[in-house]
Amino acid sequence: QARSLLSRYRGCLAGAVIGDCVGAVFEGAWADSIAIVKIIKEDEKIREAAEKRKRENENPDGEVSNGEIWTFTDDTAMARSVAKSLIKHNGFNARDMARRFSEEYFNERFRGYGGSVTVVFQKLQETEYENPFEPAKKQFEGQGSYGNGGAMRIAPAGLFGYKDNDFHRLRDLAKDITNITHSHYQAIQGAVLQAYAVDLALRVEGHLDADEFLNDLIKQMKLMEKETERFTKMTNEKVARDRGEERSSASEHPYCDKLEKIKTFLKQEAPPSPEEIDEELGTDVSALESVPAAIFAFLYATKDIPYLENRNLFEKTVMYAISLGGDTDTIATMAAAIAGACYGEEQLPEHWKLCCEGVDDALEDAEQLYNLSQSS
Ligand code: 8NA
Ligand code: MG
Ligand code: MG
Ligand code: MG
């Protein structure tokens, strides 16, 4: 099935919005054996809302629809700022992006932002975006935030960087975008990993080879983790000392370890349980414990999953990602961005597109990013 590049761009950004909107319903939920059934029920609700909307649209003289809407959260609010800033400047402009992040937050504070990132918005505004990277560096006593707030918004960078076909340039772009709010190396590495995954997904032709996909990611992440190896070792040892342990057993290349673990999960006979996935990959608000889960969901969706037999690969990715529990909107938005880039807009269910807030806006941004990718 040939998927046009434009369809992939649109699938990626609109897909990300859908993952956020549907995932947000389940944010913080614990994964359990009936998680998928609850998600199917929610999907039924969306289908009914879409039917209602369509009927009302066909009958313009009838009652005006105040039809139910699945609203987006901080993930989409920030992703659209990234997209619009890249489009406006045909590249990265730190001050402009910082301003967009902050203004978006102060206009709509209710979008469910992370607990600490709002301090950054406050300081950025107070200093009139003079030094757009400074406030983030001061977070967590100078450590920087390791939250997934960089990775959750990075998909437009994957679309913007696609034409260069250059991992180093894409890495630098994802770093810059993330550094405005998240300076911890794990937040940055997670955002780079997610950007790479989107880029690779855009390039998948025909059959998706999970091993090849993972090996490509591991190759790039090895280089990145090599650079932070010594620092990671020091940090791990300090944490161990603080806990009164003699040695640290923590890894110096945690992203590569998790990507390897995904390979194992995909190969093993019995499907991994939600508990195992949470334990080995993680499903929380940190970048390290959510980006690998999103990549895993995307790859696992090519398998047979109970209750999802009649769904396409995009739907399976989103529903399975949500079923992992934890930071569901963010894991689903990241998994959906990758799946949308791989499978194209054709796989986005009509009723999700109709009822998720912000889909049309994302489609327009995607179109403009596509146009930029076609001009040099
Ligand atoms: P952030 O930078 O505020 O980080 C999120 C949280 O991670 C912080 O509030 C801290 O608890 C913790 N954290 C990050 N760095 C450190 C550190 N160096 N030391 C100790 N603790 C640390 O915000 P963000 O933009 O990264 O957050 C993104 C997530 O928050 C997304 O999931 C988004 O949807 C949102 N969110 C998630 C939930 C949830 O429970 N899943 C709820 C509301 C909002
Ligand atoms: Mg969110
Ligand atoms: Mg955990
Ligand atoms: Mg979240």
Short mmCIF file of C-alpha atoms and ligand atoms in Angstrom, two decimals:
data_model
loop_
_atom_site.label_atom_id
_atom_site.label_comp_id
_atom_site.label_asym_id
_atom_site.label_seq_id
_atom_site.Cartn_x
_atom_site.Cartn_y
_atom_site.Cartn_z
CA GLN A 1 0.00 0.00 0.00
CA ALA A 2 1.61 3.21 -1.16
CA ARG A 3 1.26 6.02 1.33
CA SER A 4 2.08 9.45 0.04
CA LEU A 5 4.51 11.55 2.03
CA LEU A 6 1.84 14.21 2.51
CA SER A 7 -0.51 11.62 3.95
CA ARG A 8 2.21 10.56 6.37
CA TYR A 9 2.84 14.12 7.51
CA ARG A 10 -0.88 14.61 8.09
CA GLY A 11 -1.20 11.21 9.73
CA CYS A 12 1.66 12.03 12.06
CA LEU A 13 0.42 15.34 13.45
CA ALA A 14 -3.29 14.54 13.45
CA GLY A 15 -2.47 11.12 14.86
CA ALA A 16 -0.53 12.74 17.69
CA VAL A 17 -3.53 14.92 18.56
CA ILE A 18 -5.82 11.88 18.59
CA GLY A 19 -3.48 9.93 20.86
CA ASP A 20 -3.40 12.85 23.27
CA CYS A 21 -7.19 13.44 23.27
CA VAL A 22 -8.21 9.81 23.65
CA GLY A 23 -5.32 8.97 25.95
CA ALA A 24 -6.13 11.89 28.26
CA VAL A 25 -9.36 10.18 29.32
CA PHE A 26 -7.24 7.50 30.97
CA GLU A 27 -4.36 9.57 32.32
CA GLY A 28 -2.82 8.08 35.43
CA ALA A 29 -4.85 4.89 35.11
CA TRP A 30 -3.38 1.59 36.20
CA ALA A 31 -3.03 -0.97 33.49
CA ASP A 32 -5.18 -3.98 34.20
CA SER A 33 -6.51 -6.94 32.32
CA ILE A 34 -9.66 -5.13 31.24
CA ALA A 35 -7.97 -1.86 30.30
CA ILE A 36 -8.51 -2.60 26.62
CA VAL A 37 -12.22 -3.23 27.17
CA LYS A 38 -12.60 0.17 28.79
CA ILE A 39 -10.85 1.79 25.84
CA ILE A 40 -13.16 0.00 23.42
CA LYS A 41 -16.12 1.39 25.38
CA GLU A 42 -14.67 4.89 25.10
CA ASP A 43 -14.23 4.34 21.37
CA GLU A 44 -17.92 3.43 21.13
CA LYS A 45 -18.77 6.70 22.84
CA ILE A 46 -16.69 8.62 20.32
CA ARG A 47 -18.36 6.76 17.47
CA GLU A 48 -21.81 7.70 18.76
CA ALA A 49 -20.80 11.33 19.25
CA ALA A 50 -19.50 11.42 15.68
CA GLU A 51 -22.72 9.92 14.31
CA LYS A 52 -24.72 12.55 16.15
CA ARG A 53 -22.52 15.29 14.81
CA LYS A 54 -22.86 14.03 11.25
CA ARG A 55 -26.64 13.85 11.49
CA GLU A 56 -26.78 17.39 12.77
CA ASN A 57 -24.48 18.65 10.07
CA GLU A 58 -26.69 17.06 7.42
CA ASN A 59 -29.63 18.92 8.86
CA PRO A 60 -28.42 22.51 9.23
CA ASP A 61 -31.88 23.81 10.12
CA GLY A 62 -32.14 21.48 13.09
CA GLU A 63 -30.64 21.86 16.53
CA VAL A 64 -27.16 23.29 16.67
CA SER A 65 -24.69 20.70 17.85
CA ASN A 66 -22.94 21.13 21.12
CA GLY A 67 -21.60 17.67 20.42
CA GLU A 68 -19.19 16.04 22.76
CA ILE A 69 -15.53 16.78 22.16
CA TRP A 70 -12.41 14.99 23.35
CA THR A 71 -10.08 17.78 24.35
CA PHE A 72 -6.33 17.92 23.92
CA THR A 73 -3.83 18.56 26.71
CA ASP A 74 -0.37 20.12 27.14
CA ASP A 75 1.12 17.59 24.71
CA THR A 76 -0.80 19.02 21.77
CA ALA A 77 -0.66 22.60 23.06
CA MET A 78 3.14 22.44 22.95
CA ALA A 79 3.44 20.36 19.77
CA ARG A 80 1.44 22.90 17.80
CA SER A 81 3.69 25.69 19.10
CA VAL A 82 6.69 23.73 17.85
CA ALA A 83 5.06 23.24 14.44
CA LYS A 84 3.96 26.84 14.05
CA SER A 85 7.32 28.25 15.12
CA LEU A 86 9.25 25.99 12.72
CA ILE A 87 6.90 26.98 9.92
CA LYS A 88 7.05 30.69 10.68
CA HIS A 89 10.85 30.83 10.75
CA ASN A 90 11.57 27.94 8.42
CA GLY A 91 13.78 26.66 11.22
CA PHE A 92 14.46 26.93 14.92
CA ASN A 93 14.07 30.29 16.63
CA ALA A 94 14.51 29.97 20.39
CA ARG A 95 12.86 33.21 21.44
CA ASP A 96 9.86 32.71 19.24
CA MET A 97 9.34 29.15 20.38
CA ALA A 98 9.76 30.08 24.05
CA ARG A 99 7.23 32.86 23.63
CA ARG A 100 4.73 30.54 21.97
CA PHE A 101 5.08 27.94 24.74
CA SER A 102 4.50 30.55 27.44
CA GLU A 103 1.68 32.42 25.76
CA GLU A 104 -0.11 29.18 25.02
CA TYR A 105 0.19 28.25 28.69
CA PHE A 106 -0.99 31.60 30.02
CA ASN A 107 -3.94 31.59 27.60
CA GLU A 108 -5.02 28.07 28.58
CA ARG A 109 -3.58 27.02 31.90
CA PHE A 110 -6.07 24.19 32.24
CA ARG A 111 -4.38 21.91 29.72
CA GLY A 112 -2.79 19.68 32.36
CA TYR A 113 0.83 20.78 32.32
CA GLY A 114 3.52 19.01 34.34
CA GLY A 115 4.02 20.09 37.92
CA SER A 116 7.21 22.11 37.47
CA VAL A 117 7.39 23.23 33.86
CA THR A 118 5.00 26.11 34.58
CA VAL A 119 7.79 27.78 36.58
CA VAL A 120 9.78 27.94 33.35
CA PHE A 121 6.90 29.61 31.51
CA GLN A 122 6.62 32.14 34.32
CA LYS A 123 10.31 33.04 34.22
CA LEU A 124 10.42 33.15 30.44
CA GLN A 125 7.61 35.65 30.45
CA GLU A 126 9.12 37.75 33.25
CA THR A 127 12.43 38.03 31.40
CA GLU A 128 10.71 38.69 28.07
CA TYR A 129 12.34 35.66 26.49
CA GLU A 130 15.74 37.37 26.66
CA ASN A 131 17.60 34.14 27.49
CA PRO A 132 15.24 31.41 26.38
CA PHE A 133 17.39 28.54 27.70
CA GLU A 134 18.18 29.93 31.14
CA PRO A 135 15.02 29.21 33.16
CA ALA A 136 15.01 25.51 32.21
CA LYS A 137 18.61 25.10 33.39
CA LYS A 138 17.62 26.20 36.90
CA GLN A 139 14.91 23.54 37.30
CA PHE A 140 15.44 20.93 40.00
CA GLU A 141 18.43 22.64 41.58
CA GLY A 142 20.26 22.87 38.30
CA GLN A 143 19.64 19.26 37.25
CA GLY A 144 16.97 20.20 34.77
CA SER A 145 13.68 18.37 34.29
CA TYR A 146 13.81 14.78 33.10
CA GLY A 147 10.07 14.83 32.32
CA ASN A 148 8.70 13.69 28.97
CA GLY A 149 7.56 17.22 28.09
CA GLY A 150 10.30 17.50 25.45
CA ALA A 151 9.54 14.18 23.77
CA MET A 152 5.76 14.61 23.83
CA ARG A 153 5.92 17.68 21.54
CA ILE A 154 8.79 16.74 19.22
CA ALA A 155 6.99 15.09 16.27
CA PRO A 156 6.94 18.29 14.13
CA ALA A 157 10.75 18.34 14.34
CA GLY A 158 10.82 14.89 12.76
CA LEU A 159 8.69 16.21 9.90
CA PHE A 160 10.73 19.38 9.55
CA GLY A 161 14.08 17.56 9.55
CA TYR A 162 13.00 14.80 7.15
CA LYS A 163 14.30 16.48 4.00
CA ASP A 164 17.85 16.75 5.39
CA ASN A 165 18.03 13.01 5.98
CA ASP A 166 20.72 13.76 8.56
CA PHE A 167 20.52 12.31 12.06
CA HIS A 168 22.97 14.82 13.49
CA ARG A 169 20.94 17.78 12.33
CA LEU A 170 17.74 16.23 13.61
CA ARG A 171 19.42 15.54 16.95
CA ASP A 172 20.51 19.17 17.27
CA LEU A 173 17.05 20.43 16.38
CA ALA A 174 15.35 18.15 18.92
CA LYS A 175 17.92 19.18 21.54
CA ASP A 176 17.30 22.87 20.96
CA ILE A 177 13.53 22.51 21.11
CA THR A 178 13.69 20.44 24.28
CA ASN A 179 16.24 22.65 26.03
CA ILE A 180 13.77 25.53 26.27
CA THR A 181 11.97 23.67 29.05
CA HIS A 182 13.95 20.49 29.78
CA SER A 183 17.73 20.53 30.17
CA HIS A 184 18.26 17.12 31.81
CA TYR A 185 20.13 14.83 29.42
CA GLN A 186 17.51 12.10 29.78
CA ALA A 187 14.76 14.46 28.68
CA ILE A 188 16.86 15.48 25.70
CA GLN A 189 17.85 11.95 24.74
CA GLY A 190 14.22 10.88 24.99
CA ALA A 191 13.11 13.69 22.71
CA VAL A 192 15.85 12.86 20.21
CA LEU A 193 14.83 9.20 20.29
CA GLN A 194 11.20 10.10 19.62
CA ALA A 195 12.22 12.44 16.77
CA TYR A 196 14.33 9.66 15.25
CA ALA A 197 11.43 7.25 15.50
CA VAL A 198 9.15 9.65 13.61
CA ASP A 199 11.81 10.20 10.97
CA LEU A 200 12.36 6.46 10.51
CA ALA A 201 8.62 5.80 10.38
CA LEU A 202 8.27 8.28 7.51
CA ARG A 203 10.79 6.17 5.60
CA VAL A 204 9.25 2.72 6.15
CA GLU A 205 8.23 1.25 2.82
CA GLY A 206 6.15 -1.90 2.67
CA HIS A 207 6.57 -4.26 5.59
CA LEU A 208 7.65 -2.80 8.92
CA ASP A 209 10.67 -4.75 10.17
CA ALA A 210 10.75 -4.27 13.95
CA ASP A 211 14.33 -5.46 14.36
CA GLU A 212 15.59 -3.16 11.66
CA PHE A 213 13.64 -0.25 13.13
CA LEU A 214 15.07 -0.91 16.60
CA ASN A 215 18.61 -1.47 15.33
CA ASP A 216 18.54 1.88 13.56
CA LEU A 217 17.43 3.56 16.78
CA ILE A 218 19.98 1.70 18.90
CA LYS A 219 22.77 2.72 16.55
CA GLN A 220 21.98 6.41 17.06
CA MET A 221 21.25 6.16 20.78
CA LYS A 222 24.56 4.38 21.37
CA LEU A 223 26.36 7.44 20.10
CA MET A 224 24.33 9.73 22.32
CA GLU A 225 24.67 7.61 25.43
CA LYS A 226 28.41 7.30 24.86
CA GLU A 227 28.64 11.07 25.27
CA THR A 228 26.85 11.03 28.64
CA GLU A 229 28.29 7.74 29.90
CA ARG A 230 30.71 9.23 32.41
CA PHE A 231 28.19 11.69 33.73
CA THR A 232 25.55 8.96 34.04
CA LYS A 233 28.00 6.78 35.93
CA MET A 234 28.77 9.58 38.39
CA THR A 235 25.11 10.35 38.89
CA ASN A 236 24.23 6.69 39.39
CA GLU A 237 26.97 6.33 41.97
CA LYS A 238 25.84 9.41 43.82
CA VAL A 239 22.27 8.13 43.96
CA ALA A 240 23.55 4.80 45.25
CA ARG A 241 25.68 6.50 47.94
CA ASP A 242 22.75 8.63 49.03
CA ARG A 243 20.79 5.44 49.47
CA GLY A 244 23.60 3.92 51.49
CA GLU A 245 24.47 1.35 48.83
CA GLU A 246 28.05 0.57 48.00
CA ARG A 247 27.74 0.27 44.26
CA SER A 248 25.20 1.35 41.70
CA SER A 249 23.49 -1.28 39.61
CA ALA A 250 21.90 1.34 37.35
CA SER A 251 22.74 1.31 33.67
CA GLU A 252 24.93 3.85 31.90
CA HIS A 253 23.00 3.36 28.68
CA PRO A 254 19.41 3.03 29.84
CA TYR A 255 17.76 3.93 26.52
CA CYS A 256 19.71 1.28 24.61
CA ASP A 257 18.91 -1.26 27.31
CA LYS A 258 15.22 -0.54 27.00
CA LEU A 259 15.34 -0.74 23.21
CA GLU A 260 17.01 -4.14 23.54
CA LYS A 261 14.32 -5.16 26.01
CA ILE A 262 11.69 -4.23 23.42
CA LYS A 263 13.31 -6.71 21.04
CA THR A 264 13.01 -9.42 23.67
CA PHE A 265 9.38 -8.54 24.38
CA LEU A 266 8.57 -8.72 20.67
CA LYS A 267 10.23 -12.10 20.27
CA GLN A 268 8.94 -13.89 23.34
CA GLU A 269 6.15 -16.43 22.96
CA ALA A 270 3.81 -15.12 25.68
CA PRO A 271 2.84 -11.45 25.49
CA PRO A 272 4.49 -9.37 28.22
CA SER A 273 2.10 -8.42 31.01
CA PRO A 274 1.33 -4.76 31.77
CA GLU A 275 3.29 -5.19 35.01
CA GLU A 276 6.36 -6.42 33.14
CA ILE A 277 6.12 -3.56 30.68
CA ASP A 278 5.79 -1.05 33.48
CA GLU A 279 8.72 -2.62 35.32
CA GLU A 280 11.07 -2.96 32.35
CA LEU A 281 10.15 -0.02 30.13
CA GLY A 282 8.16 2.26 32.45
CA THR A 283 4.96 4.21 31.83
CA ASP A 284 5.42 7.38 33.86
CA VAL A 285 6.00 11.10 33.26
CA SER A 286 9.77 10.82 32.87
CA ALA A 287 11.19 10.67 29.34
CA LEU A 288 13.18 7.52 30.07
CA GLU A 289 10.09 5.74 31.35
CA SER A 290 7.72 6.67 28.55
CA VAL A 291 9.41 7.08 25.16
CA PRO A 292 10.49 3.41 25.00
CA ALA A 293 6.93 2.37 25.92
CA ALA A 294 5.57 4.43 23.03
CA ILE A 295 7.99 2.84 20.55
CA PHE A 296 7.12 -0.57 21.95
CA ALA A 297 3.38 0.07 21.49
CA PHE A 298 3.93 1.07 17.87
CA LEU A 299 5.87 -2.13 17.14
CA TYR A 300 3.71 -4.45 19.23
CA ALA A 301 0.60 -3.29 17.38
CA THR A 302 1.65 -5.35 14.35
CA LYS A 303 0.89 -8.48 16.40
CA ASP A 304 -2.44 -10.09 17.18
CA ILE A 305 -3.93 -8.36 20.22
CA PRO A 306 -7.06 -9.73 21.91
CA TYR A 307 -10.14 -7.56 21.30
CA LEU A 308 -8.37 -5.56 18.59
CA GLU A 309 -8.59 -8.13 15.79
CA ASN A 310 -10.62 -5.91 13.49
CA ARG A 311 -8.70 -2.70 13.95
CA ASN A 312 -6.14 -1.22 11.63
CA LEU A 313 -2.53 -0.71 12.70
CA PHE A 314 -2.99 2.93 13.68
CA GLU A 315 -6.01 2.14 15.88
CA LYS A 316 -4.23 -0.83 17.43
CA THR A 317 -1.21 1.33 18.23
CA VAL A 318 -3.28 3.98 19.99
CA MET A 319 -5.52 1.59 21.90
CA TYR A 320 -2.70 -0.68 22.94
CA ALA A 321 -0.53 2.28 24.00
CA ILE A 322 -3.32 3.56 26.23
CA SER A 323 -3.85 0.11 27.72
CA LEU A 324 -0.33 0.24 29.19
CA GLY A 325 -1.61 2.76 31.74
CA GLY A 326 0.38 5.49 33.50
CA ASP A 327 1.00 8.61 31.45
CA THR A 328 -1.50 7.48 28.83
CA ASP A 329 -2.01 10.71 26.90
CA THR A 330 1.70 11.20 26.42
CA ILE A 331 2.56 7.60 25.60
CA ALA A 332 -0.37 7.46 23.18
CA THR A 333 0.48 10.78 21.52
CA MET A 334 4.07 9.64 20.91
CA ALA A 335 3.08 6.17 19.69
CA ALA A 336 0.38 7.67 17.46
CA ALA A 337 2.77 10.21 15.92
CA ILE A 338 5.07 7.34 14.91
CA ALA A 339 2.18 5.20 13.65
CA GLY A 340 0.63 8.10 11.73
CA ALA A 341 3.98 8.80 10.06
CA CYS A 342 4.28 5.15 9.11
CA TYR A 343 0.74 4.31 7.98
CA GLY A 344 -0.59 7.67 6.81
CA GLU A 345 -3.77 9.63 7.32
CA GLU A 346 -5.88 6.93 5.61
CA GLN A 347 -5.70 4.87 8.80
CA LEU A 348 -6.99 7.58 11.13
CA PRO A 349 -10.59 6.63 11.97
CA GLU A 350 -13.09 9.21 10.79
CA HIS A 351 -14.90 9.41 14.12
CA TRP A 352 -11.68 10.14 15.99
CA LYS A 353 -10.81 12.90 13.53
CA LEU A 354 -14.27 14.36 13.92
CA CYS A 355 -14.41 14.38 17.71
CA CYS A 356 -10.87 15.16 18.80
CA GLU A 357 -10.17 18.83 19.37
CA GLY A 358 -7.39 20.30 17.27
CA VAL A 359 -7.23 17.74 14.47
CA ASP A 360 -7.97 20.26 11.69
CA ASP A 361 -5.32 22.63 12.98
CA ALA A 362 -2.78 19.79 13.05
CA LEU A 363 -3.66 18.82 9.49
CA GLU A 364 -2.98 22.38 8.34
CA ASP A 365 0.36 22.52 10.15
CA ALA A 366 1.29 19.17 8.63
CA GLU A 367 0.47 20.46 5.18
CA GLN A 368 2.72 23.48 5.69
CA LEU A 369 5.57 21.38 7.04
CA TYR A 370 5.15 19.17 4.00
CA ASN A 371 5.37 22.18 1.69
CA LEU A 372 8.57 23.27 3.42
CA SER A 373 10.02 19.79 2.97
CA GLN A 374 9.40 20.06 -0.76
CA SER A 375 11.17 23.39 -1.24
CA SER A 376 14.85 23.72 -0.57
P1 8NA B 1 7.83 18.75 34.34
O1 8NA B 1 9.08 19.31 33.79
O2 8NA B 1 7.12 19.52 35.37
O3 8NA B 1 8.13 17.28 34.83
C1 8NA B 1 7.10 16.45 35.30
C2 8NA B 1 7.41 15.90 36.68
O4 8NA B 1 8.54 15.04 36.65
C3 8NA B 1 7.79 16.94 37.72
O5 8NA B 1 6.66 17.56 38.25
C4 8NA B 1 8.55 16.11 38.73
O6 8NA B 1 7.66 15.44 39.57
C5 8NA B 1 9.26 15.10 37.87
N1 8NA B 1 10.68 15.51 37.60
C6 8NA B 1 11.17 15.97 36.43
N2 8NA B 1 12.50 16.22 36.53
C7 8NA B 1 12.86 15.90 37.78
C8 8NA B 1 14.10 15.94 38.47
N3 8NA B 1 15.24 16.35 37.89
N4 8NA B 1 14.10 15.53 39.76
C9 8NA B 1 12.97 15.12 40.36
N5 8NA B 1 11.76 15.07 39.75
C10 8NA B 1 11.70 15.44 38.47
O7 8NA B 1 6.76 18.61 33.17
P2 8NA B 1 6.79 17.88 31.78
O8 8NA B 1 6.43 18.85 30.74
O9 8NA B 1 7.98 17.05 31.56
O10 8NA B 1 5.59 16.91 32.07
C11 8NA B 1 5.00 16.25 31.07
C12 8NA B 1 3.93 15.34 31.61
O11 8NA B 1 3.08 16.07 32.52
C13 8NA B 1 3.04 14.86 30.55
O12 8NA B 1 2.62 13.59 30.84
C14 8NA B 1 1.86 15.77 30.58
O13 8NA B 1 0.74 15.21 29.96
C15 8NA B 1 1.75 16.17 32.02
N6 8NA B 1 0.86 15.52 32.95
C16 8NA B 1 0.93 14.19 33.32
C17 8NA B 1 0.08 13.66 34.26
C18 8NA B 1 0.10 12.19 34.66
O14 8NA B 1 -0.15 11.84 35.78
N7 8NA B 1 0.37 11.27 33.80
C19 8NA B 1 -0.84 14.47 34.87
C20 8NA B 1 -0.86 15.82 34.53
C21 8NA B 1 0.02 16.32 33.59
MG MG B 2 -0.88 15.83 28.61
MG MG B 3 7.45 3.04 37.00
MG MG B 4 0.77 13.09 29.94
#
